[in-house]
PDB file of N, CA and C in Angstrom:
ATOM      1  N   UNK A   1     -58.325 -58.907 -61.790  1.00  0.00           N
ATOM      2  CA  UNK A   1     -59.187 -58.995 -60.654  1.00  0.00           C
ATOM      3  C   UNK A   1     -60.042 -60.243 -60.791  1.00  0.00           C
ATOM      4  N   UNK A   2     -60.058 -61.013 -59.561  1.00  0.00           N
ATOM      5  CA  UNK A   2     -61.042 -61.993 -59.921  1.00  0.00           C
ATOM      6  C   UNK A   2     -62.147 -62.213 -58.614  1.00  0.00           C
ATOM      7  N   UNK A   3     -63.327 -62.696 -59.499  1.00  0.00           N
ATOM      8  CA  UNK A   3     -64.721 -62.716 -58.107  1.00  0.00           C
ATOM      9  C   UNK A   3     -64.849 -64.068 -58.004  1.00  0.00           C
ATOM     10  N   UNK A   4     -65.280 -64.516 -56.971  1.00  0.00           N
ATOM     11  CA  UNK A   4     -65.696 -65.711 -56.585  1.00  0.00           C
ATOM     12  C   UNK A   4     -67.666 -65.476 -56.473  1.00  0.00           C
ATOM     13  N   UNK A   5     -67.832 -66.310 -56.932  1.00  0.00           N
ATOM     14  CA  UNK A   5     -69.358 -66.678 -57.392  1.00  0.00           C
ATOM     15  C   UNK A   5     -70.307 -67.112 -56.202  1.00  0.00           C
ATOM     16  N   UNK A   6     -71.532 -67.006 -55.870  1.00  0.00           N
ATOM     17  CA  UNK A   6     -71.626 -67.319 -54.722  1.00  0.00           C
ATOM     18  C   UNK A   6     -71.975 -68.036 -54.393  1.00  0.00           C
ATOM     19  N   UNK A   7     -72.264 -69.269 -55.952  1.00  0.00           N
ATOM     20  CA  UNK A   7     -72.728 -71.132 -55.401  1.00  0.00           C
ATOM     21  C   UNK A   7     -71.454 -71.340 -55.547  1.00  0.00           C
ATOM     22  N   UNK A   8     -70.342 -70.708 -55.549  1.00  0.00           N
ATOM     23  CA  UNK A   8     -68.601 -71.582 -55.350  1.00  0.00           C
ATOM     24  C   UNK A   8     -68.916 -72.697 -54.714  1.00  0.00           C
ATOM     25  N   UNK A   9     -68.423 -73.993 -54.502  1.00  0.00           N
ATOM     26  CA  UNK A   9     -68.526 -74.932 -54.020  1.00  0.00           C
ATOM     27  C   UNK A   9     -69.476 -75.541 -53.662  1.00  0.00           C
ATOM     28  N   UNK A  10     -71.035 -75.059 -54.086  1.00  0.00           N
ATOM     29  CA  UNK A  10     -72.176 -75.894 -53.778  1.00  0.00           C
ATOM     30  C   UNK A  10     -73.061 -76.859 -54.710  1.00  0.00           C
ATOM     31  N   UNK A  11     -73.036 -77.421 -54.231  1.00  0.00           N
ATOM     32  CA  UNK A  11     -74.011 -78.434 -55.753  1.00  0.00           C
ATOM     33  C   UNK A  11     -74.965 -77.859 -56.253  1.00  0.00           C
ATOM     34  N   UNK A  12     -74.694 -78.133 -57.239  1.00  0.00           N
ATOM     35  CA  UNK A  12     -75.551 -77.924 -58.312  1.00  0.00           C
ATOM     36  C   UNK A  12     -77.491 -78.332 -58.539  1.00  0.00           C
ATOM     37  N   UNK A  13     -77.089 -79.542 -57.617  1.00  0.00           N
ATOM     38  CA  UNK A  13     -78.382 -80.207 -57.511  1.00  0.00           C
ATOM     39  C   UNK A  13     -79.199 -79.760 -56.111  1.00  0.00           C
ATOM     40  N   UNK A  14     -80.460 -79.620 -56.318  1.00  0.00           N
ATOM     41  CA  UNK A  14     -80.810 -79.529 -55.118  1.00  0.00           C
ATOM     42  C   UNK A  14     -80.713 -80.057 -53.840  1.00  0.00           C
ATOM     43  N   UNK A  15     -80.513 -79.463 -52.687  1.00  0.00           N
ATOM     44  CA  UNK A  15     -80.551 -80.217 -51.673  1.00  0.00           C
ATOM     45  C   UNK A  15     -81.574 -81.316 -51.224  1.00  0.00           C
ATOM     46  N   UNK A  16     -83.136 -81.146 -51.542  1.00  0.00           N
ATOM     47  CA  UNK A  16     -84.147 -82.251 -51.080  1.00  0.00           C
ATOM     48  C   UNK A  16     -84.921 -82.202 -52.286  1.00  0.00           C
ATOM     49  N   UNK A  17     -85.465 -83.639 -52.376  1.00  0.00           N
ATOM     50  CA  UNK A  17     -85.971 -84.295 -53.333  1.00  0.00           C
ATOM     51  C   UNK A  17     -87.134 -83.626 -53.530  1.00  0.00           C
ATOM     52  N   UNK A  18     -87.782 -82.693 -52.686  1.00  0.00           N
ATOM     53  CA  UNK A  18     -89.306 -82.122 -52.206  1.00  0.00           C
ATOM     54  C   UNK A  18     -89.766 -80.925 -53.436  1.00  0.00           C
ATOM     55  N   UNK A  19     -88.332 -79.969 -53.848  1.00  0.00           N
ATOM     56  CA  UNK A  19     -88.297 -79.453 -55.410  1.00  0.00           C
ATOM     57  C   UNK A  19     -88.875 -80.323 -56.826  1.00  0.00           C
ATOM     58  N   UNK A  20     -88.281 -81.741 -56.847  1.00  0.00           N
ATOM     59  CA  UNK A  20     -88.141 -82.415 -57.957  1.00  0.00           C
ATOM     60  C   UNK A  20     -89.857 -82.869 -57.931  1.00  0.00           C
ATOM     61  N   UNK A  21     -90.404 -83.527 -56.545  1.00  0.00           N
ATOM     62  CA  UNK A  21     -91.623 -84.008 -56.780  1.00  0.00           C
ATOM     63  C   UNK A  21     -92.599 -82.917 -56.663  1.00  0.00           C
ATOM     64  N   UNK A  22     -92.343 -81.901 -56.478  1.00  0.00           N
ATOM     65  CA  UNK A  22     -93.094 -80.638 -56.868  1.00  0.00           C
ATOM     66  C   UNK A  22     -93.542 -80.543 -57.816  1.00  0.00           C
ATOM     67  N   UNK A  23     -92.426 -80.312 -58.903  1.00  0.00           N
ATOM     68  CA  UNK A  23     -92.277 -80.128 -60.120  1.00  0.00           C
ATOM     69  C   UNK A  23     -93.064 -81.241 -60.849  1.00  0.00           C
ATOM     70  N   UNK A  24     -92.897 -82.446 -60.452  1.00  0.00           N
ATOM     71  CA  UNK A  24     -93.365 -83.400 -60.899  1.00  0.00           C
ATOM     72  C   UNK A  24     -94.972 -83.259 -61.231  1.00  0.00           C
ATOM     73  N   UNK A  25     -95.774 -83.664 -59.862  1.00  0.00           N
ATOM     74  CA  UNK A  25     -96.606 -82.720 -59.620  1.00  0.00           C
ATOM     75  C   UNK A  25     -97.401 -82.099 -60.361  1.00  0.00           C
ATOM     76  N   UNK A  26     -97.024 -80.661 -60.087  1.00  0.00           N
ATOM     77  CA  UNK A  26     -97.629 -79.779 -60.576  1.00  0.00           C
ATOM     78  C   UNK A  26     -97.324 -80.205 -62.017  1.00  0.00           C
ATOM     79  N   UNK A  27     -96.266 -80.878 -63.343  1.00  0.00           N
ATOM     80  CA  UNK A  27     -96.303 -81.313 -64.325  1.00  0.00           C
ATOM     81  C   UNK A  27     -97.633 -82.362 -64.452  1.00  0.00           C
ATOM     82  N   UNK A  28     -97.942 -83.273 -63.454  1.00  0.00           N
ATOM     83  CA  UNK A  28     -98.746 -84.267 -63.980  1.00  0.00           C
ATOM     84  C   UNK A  28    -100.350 -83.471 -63.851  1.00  0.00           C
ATOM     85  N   UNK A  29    -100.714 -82.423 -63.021  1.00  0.00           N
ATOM     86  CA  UNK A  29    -101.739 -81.605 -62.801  1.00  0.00           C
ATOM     87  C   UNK A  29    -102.052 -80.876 -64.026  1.00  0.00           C
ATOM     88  N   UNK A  30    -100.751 -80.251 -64.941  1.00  0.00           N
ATOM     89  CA  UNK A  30    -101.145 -79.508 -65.977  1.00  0.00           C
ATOM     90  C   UNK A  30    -101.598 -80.576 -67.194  1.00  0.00           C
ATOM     91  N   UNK A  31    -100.422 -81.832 -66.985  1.00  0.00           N
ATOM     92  CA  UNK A  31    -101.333 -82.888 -68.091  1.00  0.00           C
ATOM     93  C   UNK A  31    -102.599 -83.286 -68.053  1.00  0.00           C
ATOM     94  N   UNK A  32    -103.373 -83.395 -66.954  1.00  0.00           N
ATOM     95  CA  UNK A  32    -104.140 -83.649 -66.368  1.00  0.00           C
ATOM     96  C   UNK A  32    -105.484 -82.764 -66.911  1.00  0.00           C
ATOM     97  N   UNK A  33    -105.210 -81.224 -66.922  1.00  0.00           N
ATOM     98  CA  UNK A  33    -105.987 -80.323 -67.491  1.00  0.00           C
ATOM     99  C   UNK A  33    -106.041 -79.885 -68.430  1.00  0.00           C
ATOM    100  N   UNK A  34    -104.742 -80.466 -69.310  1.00  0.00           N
ATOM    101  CA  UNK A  34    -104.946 -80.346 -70.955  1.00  0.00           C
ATOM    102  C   UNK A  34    -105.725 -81.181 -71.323  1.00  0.00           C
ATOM    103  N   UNK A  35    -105.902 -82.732 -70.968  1.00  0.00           N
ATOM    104  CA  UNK A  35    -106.623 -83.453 -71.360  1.00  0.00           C
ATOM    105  C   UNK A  35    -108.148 -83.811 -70.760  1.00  0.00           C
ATOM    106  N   UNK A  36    -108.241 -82.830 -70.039  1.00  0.00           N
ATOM    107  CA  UNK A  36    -110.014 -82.052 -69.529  1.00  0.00           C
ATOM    108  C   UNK A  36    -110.266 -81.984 -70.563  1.00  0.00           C
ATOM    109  N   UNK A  37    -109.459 -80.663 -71.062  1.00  0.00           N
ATOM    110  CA  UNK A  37    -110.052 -79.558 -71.439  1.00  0.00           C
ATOM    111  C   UNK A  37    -110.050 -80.045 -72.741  1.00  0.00           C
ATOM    112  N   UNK A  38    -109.054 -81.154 -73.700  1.00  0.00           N
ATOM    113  CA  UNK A  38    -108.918 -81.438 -75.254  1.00  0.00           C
ATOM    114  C   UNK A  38    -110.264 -82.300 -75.173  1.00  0.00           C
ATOM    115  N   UNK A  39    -110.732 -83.328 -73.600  1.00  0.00           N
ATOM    116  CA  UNK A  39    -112.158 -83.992 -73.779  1.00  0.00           C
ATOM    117  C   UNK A  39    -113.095 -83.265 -74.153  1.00  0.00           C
ATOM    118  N   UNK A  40    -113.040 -81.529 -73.073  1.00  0.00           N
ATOM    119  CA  UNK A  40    -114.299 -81.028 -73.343  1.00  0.00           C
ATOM    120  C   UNK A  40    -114.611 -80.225 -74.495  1.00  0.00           C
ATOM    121  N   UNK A  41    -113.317 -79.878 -75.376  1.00  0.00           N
ATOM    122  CA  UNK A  41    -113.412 -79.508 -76.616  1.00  0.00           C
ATOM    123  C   UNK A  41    -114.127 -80.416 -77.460  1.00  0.00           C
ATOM    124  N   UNK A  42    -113.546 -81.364 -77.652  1.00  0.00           N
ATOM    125  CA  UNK A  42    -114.331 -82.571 -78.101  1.00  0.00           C
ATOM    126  C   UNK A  42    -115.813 -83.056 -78.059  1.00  0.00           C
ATOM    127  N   UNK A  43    -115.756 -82.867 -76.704  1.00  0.00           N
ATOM    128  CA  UNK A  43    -117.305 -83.326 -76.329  1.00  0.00           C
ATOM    129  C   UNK A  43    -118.382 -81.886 -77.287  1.00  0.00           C
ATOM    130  N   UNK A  44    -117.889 -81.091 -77.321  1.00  0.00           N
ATOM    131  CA  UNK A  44    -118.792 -79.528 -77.606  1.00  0.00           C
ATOM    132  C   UNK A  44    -118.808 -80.192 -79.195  1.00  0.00           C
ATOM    133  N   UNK A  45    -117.267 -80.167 -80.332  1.00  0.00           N
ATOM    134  CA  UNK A  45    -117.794 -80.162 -81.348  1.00  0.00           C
ATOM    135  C   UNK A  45    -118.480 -80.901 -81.705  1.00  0.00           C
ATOM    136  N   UNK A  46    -118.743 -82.584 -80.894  1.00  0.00           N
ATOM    137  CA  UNK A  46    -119.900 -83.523 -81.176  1.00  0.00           C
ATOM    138  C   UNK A  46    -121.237 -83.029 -81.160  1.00  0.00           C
ATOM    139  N   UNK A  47    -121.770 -81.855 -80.536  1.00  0.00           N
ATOM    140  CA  UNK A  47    -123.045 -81.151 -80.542  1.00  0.00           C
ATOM    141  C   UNK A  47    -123.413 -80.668 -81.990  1.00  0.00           C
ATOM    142  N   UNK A  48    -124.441 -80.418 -82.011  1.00  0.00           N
ATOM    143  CA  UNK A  48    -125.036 -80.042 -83.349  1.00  0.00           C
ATOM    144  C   UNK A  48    -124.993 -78.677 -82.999  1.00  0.00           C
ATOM    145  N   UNK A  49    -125.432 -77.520 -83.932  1.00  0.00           N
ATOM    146  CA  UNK A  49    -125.407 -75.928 -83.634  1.00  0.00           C
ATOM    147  C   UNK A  49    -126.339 -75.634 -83.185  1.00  0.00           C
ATOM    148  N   UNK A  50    -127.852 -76.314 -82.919  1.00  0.00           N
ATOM    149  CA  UNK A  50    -128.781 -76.062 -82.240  1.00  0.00           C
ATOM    150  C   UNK A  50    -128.444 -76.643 -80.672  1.00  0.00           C
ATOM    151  N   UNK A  51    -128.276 -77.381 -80.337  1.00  0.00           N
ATOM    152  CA  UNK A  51    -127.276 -77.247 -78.740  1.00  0.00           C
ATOM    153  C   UNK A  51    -126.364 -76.571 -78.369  1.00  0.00           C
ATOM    154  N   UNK A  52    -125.602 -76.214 -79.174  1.00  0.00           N
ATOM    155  CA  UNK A  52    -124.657 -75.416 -79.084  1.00  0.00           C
ATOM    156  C   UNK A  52    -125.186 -73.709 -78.552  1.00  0.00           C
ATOM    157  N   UNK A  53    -126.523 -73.793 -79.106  1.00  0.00           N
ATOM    158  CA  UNK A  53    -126.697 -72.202 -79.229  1.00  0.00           C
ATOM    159  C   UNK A  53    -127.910 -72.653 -78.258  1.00  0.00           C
ATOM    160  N   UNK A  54    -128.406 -73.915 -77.565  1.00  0.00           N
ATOM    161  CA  UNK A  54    -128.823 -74.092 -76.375  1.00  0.00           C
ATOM    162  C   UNK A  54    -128.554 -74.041 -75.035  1.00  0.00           C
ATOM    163  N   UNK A  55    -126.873 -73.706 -75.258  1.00  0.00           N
ATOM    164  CA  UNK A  55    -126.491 -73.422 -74.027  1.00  0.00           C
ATOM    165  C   UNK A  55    -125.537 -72.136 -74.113  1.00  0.00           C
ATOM    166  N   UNK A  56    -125.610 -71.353 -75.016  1.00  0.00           N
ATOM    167  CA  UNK A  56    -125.060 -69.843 -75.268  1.00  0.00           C
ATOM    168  C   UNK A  56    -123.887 -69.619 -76.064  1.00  0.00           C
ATOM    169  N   UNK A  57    -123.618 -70.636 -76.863  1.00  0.00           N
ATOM    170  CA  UNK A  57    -121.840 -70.326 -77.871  1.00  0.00           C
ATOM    171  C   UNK A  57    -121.919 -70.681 -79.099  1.00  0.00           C
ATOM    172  N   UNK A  58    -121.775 -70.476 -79.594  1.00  0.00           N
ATOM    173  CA  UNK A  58    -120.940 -71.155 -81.164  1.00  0.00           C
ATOM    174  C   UNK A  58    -119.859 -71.898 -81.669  1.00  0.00           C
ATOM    175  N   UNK A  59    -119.949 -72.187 -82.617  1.00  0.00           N
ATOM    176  CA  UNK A  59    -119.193 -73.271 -82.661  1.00  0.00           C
ATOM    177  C   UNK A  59    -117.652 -72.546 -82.592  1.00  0.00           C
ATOM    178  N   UNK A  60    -117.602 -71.611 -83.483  1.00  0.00           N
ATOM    179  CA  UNK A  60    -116.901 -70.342 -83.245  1.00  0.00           C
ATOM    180  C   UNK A  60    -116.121 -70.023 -81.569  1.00  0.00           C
ATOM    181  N   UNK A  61    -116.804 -70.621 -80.739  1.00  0.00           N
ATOM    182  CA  UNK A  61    -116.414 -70.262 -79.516  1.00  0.00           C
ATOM    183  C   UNK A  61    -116.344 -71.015 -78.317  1.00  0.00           C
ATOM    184  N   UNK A  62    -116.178 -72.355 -78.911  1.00  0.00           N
ATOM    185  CA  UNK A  62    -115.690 -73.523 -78.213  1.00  0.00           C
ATOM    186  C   UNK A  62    -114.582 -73.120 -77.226  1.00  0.00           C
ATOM    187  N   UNK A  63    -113.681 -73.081 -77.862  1.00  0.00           N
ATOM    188  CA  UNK A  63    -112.296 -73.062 -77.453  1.00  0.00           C
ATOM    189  C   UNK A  63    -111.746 -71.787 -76.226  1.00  0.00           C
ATOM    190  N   UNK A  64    -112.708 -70.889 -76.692  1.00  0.00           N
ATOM    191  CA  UNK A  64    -112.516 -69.323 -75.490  1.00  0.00           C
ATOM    192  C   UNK A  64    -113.728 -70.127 -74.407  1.00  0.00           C
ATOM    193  N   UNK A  65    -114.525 -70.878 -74.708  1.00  0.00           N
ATOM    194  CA  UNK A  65    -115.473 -71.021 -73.603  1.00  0.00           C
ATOM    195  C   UNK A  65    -114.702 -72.390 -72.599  1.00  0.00           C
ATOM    196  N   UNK A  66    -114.266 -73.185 -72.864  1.00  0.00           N
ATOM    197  CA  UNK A  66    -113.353 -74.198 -72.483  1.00  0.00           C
ATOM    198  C   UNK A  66    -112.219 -73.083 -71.306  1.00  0.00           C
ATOM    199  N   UNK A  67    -111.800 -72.923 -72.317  1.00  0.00           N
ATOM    200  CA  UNK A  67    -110.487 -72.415 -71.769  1.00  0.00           C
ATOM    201  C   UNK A  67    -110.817 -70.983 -70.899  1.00  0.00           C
ATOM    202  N   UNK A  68    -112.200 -70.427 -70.878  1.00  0.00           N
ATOM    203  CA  UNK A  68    -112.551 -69.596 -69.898  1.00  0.00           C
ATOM    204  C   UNK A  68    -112.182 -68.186 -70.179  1.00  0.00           C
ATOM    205  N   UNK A  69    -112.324 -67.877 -71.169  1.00  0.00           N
ATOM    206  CA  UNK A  69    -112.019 -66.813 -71.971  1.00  0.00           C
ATOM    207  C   UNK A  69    -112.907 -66.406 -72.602  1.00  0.00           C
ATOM    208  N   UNK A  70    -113.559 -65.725 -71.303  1.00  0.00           N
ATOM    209  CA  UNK A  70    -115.544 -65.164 -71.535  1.00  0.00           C
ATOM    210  C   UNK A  70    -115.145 -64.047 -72.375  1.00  0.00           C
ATOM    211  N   UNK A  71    -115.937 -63.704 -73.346  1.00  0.00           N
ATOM    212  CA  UNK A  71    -116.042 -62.979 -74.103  1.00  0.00           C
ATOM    213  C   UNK A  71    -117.177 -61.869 -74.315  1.00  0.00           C
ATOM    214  N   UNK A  72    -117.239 -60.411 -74.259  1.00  0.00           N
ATOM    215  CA  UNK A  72    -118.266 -59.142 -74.207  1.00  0.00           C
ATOM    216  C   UNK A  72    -119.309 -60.476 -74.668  1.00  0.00           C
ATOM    217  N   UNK A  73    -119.778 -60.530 -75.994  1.00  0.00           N
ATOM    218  CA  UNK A  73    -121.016 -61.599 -76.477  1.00  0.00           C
ATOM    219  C   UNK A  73    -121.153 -62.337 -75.441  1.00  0.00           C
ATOM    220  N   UNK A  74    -120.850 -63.196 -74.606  1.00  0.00           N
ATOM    221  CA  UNK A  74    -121.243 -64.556 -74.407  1.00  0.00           C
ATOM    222  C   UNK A  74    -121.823 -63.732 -72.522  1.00  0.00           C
ATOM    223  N   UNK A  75    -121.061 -62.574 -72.128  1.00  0.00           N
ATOM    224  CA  UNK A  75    -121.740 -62.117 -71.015  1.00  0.00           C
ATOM    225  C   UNK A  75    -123.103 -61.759 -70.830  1.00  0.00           C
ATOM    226  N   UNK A  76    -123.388 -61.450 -71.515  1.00  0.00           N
ATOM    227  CA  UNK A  76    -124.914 -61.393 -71.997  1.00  0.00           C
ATOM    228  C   UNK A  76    -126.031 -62.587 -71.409  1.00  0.00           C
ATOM    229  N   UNK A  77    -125.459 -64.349 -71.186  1.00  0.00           N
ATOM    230  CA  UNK A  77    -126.027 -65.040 -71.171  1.00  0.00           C
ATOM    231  C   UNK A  77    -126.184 -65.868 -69.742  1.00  0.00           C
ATOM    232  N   UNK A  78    -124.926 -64.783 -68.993  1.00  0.00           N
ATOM    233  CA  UNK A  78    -124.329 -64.754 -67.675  1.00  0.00           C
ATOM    234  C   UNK A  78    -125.451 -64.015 -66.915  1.00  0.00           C
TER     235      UNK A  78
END
């Protein structure tokens, strides 16, 4: 018994270019916000721990506060 597939005879490639620069896109948007977010990591560990704990985190908690990954502790300051 045999089945026929149901892109049989259709390309492989997309029909309009409007997929590819999508993709594109939304790729250069996510580079875009990794390297926010690796600045604003950066920018935090340049603080001393008395700024740090001037504006509610630790050093400990750079990285969940960046990346927006509020934490029970840090609601408190909300």
């Amino acid at each position: 018994m045999t089945t026929i597939s149901q892109t049989a005879g259709q390309s492989l490639r997309p029909s309009s270019s409007g997929g590819f620069f999508r993709a594109l896109a939304s790729g250069a948007y996510a580079l875009f916000e990794r390297l926010e977010r690796r600045s604003a990591i950066k920018t935090l560990n340049e603080l001393d721990d008395r700024a740090l704990r001037d504006i509610g985190i630790t050093r400990s908690q750079i990285e969940d506060a960046v990346y927006g990954q509020v934490k029970a502790e840090l609601t408190r300051y909300l």
